[in-house]
C-alpha positions as a Markdown table, in Angstrom:
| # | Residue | x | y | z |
|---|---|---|---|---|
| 1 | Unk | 0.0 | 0.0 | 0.0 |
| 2 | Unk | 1.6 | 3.0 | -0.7 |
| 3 | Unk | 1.8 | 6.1 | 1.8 |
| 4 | Unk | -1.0 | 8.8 | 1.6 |
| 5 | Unk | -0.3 | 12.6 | 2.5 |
| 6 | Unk | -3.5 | 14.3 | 4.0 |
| 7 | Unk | -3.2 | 18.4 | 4.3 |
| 8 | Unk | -5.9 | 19.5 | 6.5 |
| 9 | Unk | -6.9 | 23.2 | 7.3 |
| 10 | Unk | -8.8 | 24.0 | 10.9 |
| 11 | Unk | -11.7 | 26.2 | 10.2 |
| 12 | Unk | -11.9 | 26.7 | 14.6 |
| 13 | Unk | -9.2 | 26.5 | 16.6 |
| 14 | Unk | -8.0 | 22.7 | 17.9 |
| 15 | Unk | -8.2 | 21.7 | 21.5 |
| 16 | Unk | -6.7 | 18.5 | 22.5 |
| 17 | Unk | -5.7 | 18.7 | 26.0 |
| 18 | Unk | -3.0 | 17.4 | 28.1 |
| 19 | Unk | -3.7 | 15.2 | 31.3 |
| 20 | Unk | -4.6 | 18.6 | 33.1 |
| 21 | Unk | -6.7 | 19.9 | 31.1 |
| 22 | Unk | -4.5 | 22.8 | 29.5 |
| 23 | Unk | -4.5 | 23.4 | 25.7 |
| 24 | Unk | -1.4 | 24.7 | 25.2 |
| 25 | Unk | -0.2 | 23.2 | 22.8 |
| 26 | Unk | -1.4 | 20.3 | 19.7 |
| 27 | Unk | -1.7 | 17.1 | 21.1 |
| 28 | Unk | -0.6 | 14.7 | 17.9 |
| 29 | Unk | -2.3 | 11.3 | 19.6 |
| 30 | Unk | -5.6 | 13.6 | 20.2 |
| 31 | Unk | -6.1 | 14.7 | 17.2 |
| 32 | Unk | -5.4 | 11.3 | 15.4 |
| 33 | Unk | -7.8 | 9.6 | 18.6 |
| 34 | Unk | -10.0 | 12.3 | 17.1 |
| 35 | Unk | -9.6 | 11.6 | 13.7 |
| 36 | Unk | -10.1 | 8.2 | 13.8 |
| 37 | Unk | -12.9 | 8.4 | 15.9 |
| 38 | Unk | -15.2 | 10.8 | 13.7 |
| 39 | Unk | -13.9 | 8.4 | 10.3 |
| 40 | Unk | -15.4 | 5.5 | 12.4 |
| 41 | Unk | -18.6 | 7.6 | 12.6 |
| 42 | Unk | -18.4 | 7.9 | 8.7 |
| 43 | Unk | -17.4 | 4.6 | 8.3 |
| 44 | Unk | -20.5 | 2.8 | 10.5 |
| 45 | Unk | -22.8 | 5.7 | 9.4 |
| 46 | Unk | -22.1 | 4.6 | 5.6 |
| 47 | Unk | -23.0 | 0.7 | 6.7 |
| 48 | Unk | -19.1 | -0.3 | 7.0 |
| 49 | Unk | -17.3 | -2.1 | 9.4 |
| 50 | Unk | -14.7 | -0.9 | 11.9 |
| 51 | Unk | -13.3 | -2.9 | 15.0 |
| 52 | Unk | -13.9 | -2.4 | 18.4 |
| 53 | Unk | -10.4 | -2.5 | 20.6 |
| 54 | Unk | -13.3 | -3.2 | 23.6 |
| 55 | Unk | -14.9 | -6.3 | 22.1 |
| 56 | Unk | -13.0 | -9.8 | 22.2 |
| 57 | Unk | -14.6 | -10.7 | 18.6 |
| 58 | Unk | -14.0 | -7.5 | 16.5 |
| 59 | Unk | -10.4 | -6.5 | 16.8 |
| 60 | Unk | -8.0 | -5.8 | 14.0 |
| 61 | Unk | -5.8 | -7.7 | 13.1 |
| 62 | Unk | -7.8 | -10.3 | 11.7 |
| 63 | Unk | -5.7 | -12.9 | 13.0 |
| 64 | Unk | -7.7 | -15.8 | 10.5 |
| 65 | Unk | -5.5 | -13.2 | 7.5 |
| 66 | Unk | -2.5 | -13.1 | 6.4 |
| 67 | Unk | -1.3 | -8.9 | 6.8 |
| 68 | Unk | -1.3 | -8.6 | 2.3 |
| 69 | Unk | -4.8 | -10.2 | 2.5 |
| 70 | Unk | -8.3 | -7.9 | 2.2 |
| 71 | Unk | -9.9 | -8.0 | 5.7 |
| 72 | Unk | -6.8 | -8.2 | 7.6 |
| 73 | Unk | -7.4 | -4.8 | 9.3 |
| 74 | Unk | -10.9 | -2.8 | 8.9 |
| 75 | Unk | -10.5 | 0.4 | 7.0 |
| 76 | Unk | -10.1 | 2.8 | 10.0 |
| 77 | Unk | -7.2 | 1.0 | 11.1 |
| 78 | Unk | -5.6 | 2.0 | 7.7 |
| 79 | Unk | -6.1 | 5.2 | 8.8 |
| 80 | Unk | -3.3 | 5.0 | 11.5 |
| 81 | Unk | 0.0 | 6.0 | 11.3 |
């Protein structure tokens, strides 16, 4: 799979947050938790699949696939870095 380049442009100002509660500064894991989390509102909302880290069943990897197979991870999990 080759590498993708997403520019994106805030149209508000980004608050992530550090463990106290200050925005100071752009959090890189909150934004991607943020980013992932809204693309698996797309991605369910659209009738797709994503995993569930919670759920014993649902998890990515697939671990019945091989990692080059289709299925091995849902399509959210491309999504990560």
């Amino acid at each position: 799979m080759e590498p993708k380049e997403w520019k994106l442009k805030a149209l508000t100002n980004i608050w992530t947050g550090d463990n106290k509660g200050k925005g100071d500064r752009l959090v890189p894991t909150g934004l991607m938790g943020s980013l992932r989390w809204w693309f698996e509102v797309l991605v369910r909302g659209l009738g797709g699949k994503a995993c569930d880290p919670t759920a014993e069943n649902v998890r990515c990897p697939n671990k019945d696939k091989e990692p080059h197979k289709a299925g091995h991870h849902c399509v959210v999990c491309v999504l990560r870095p």
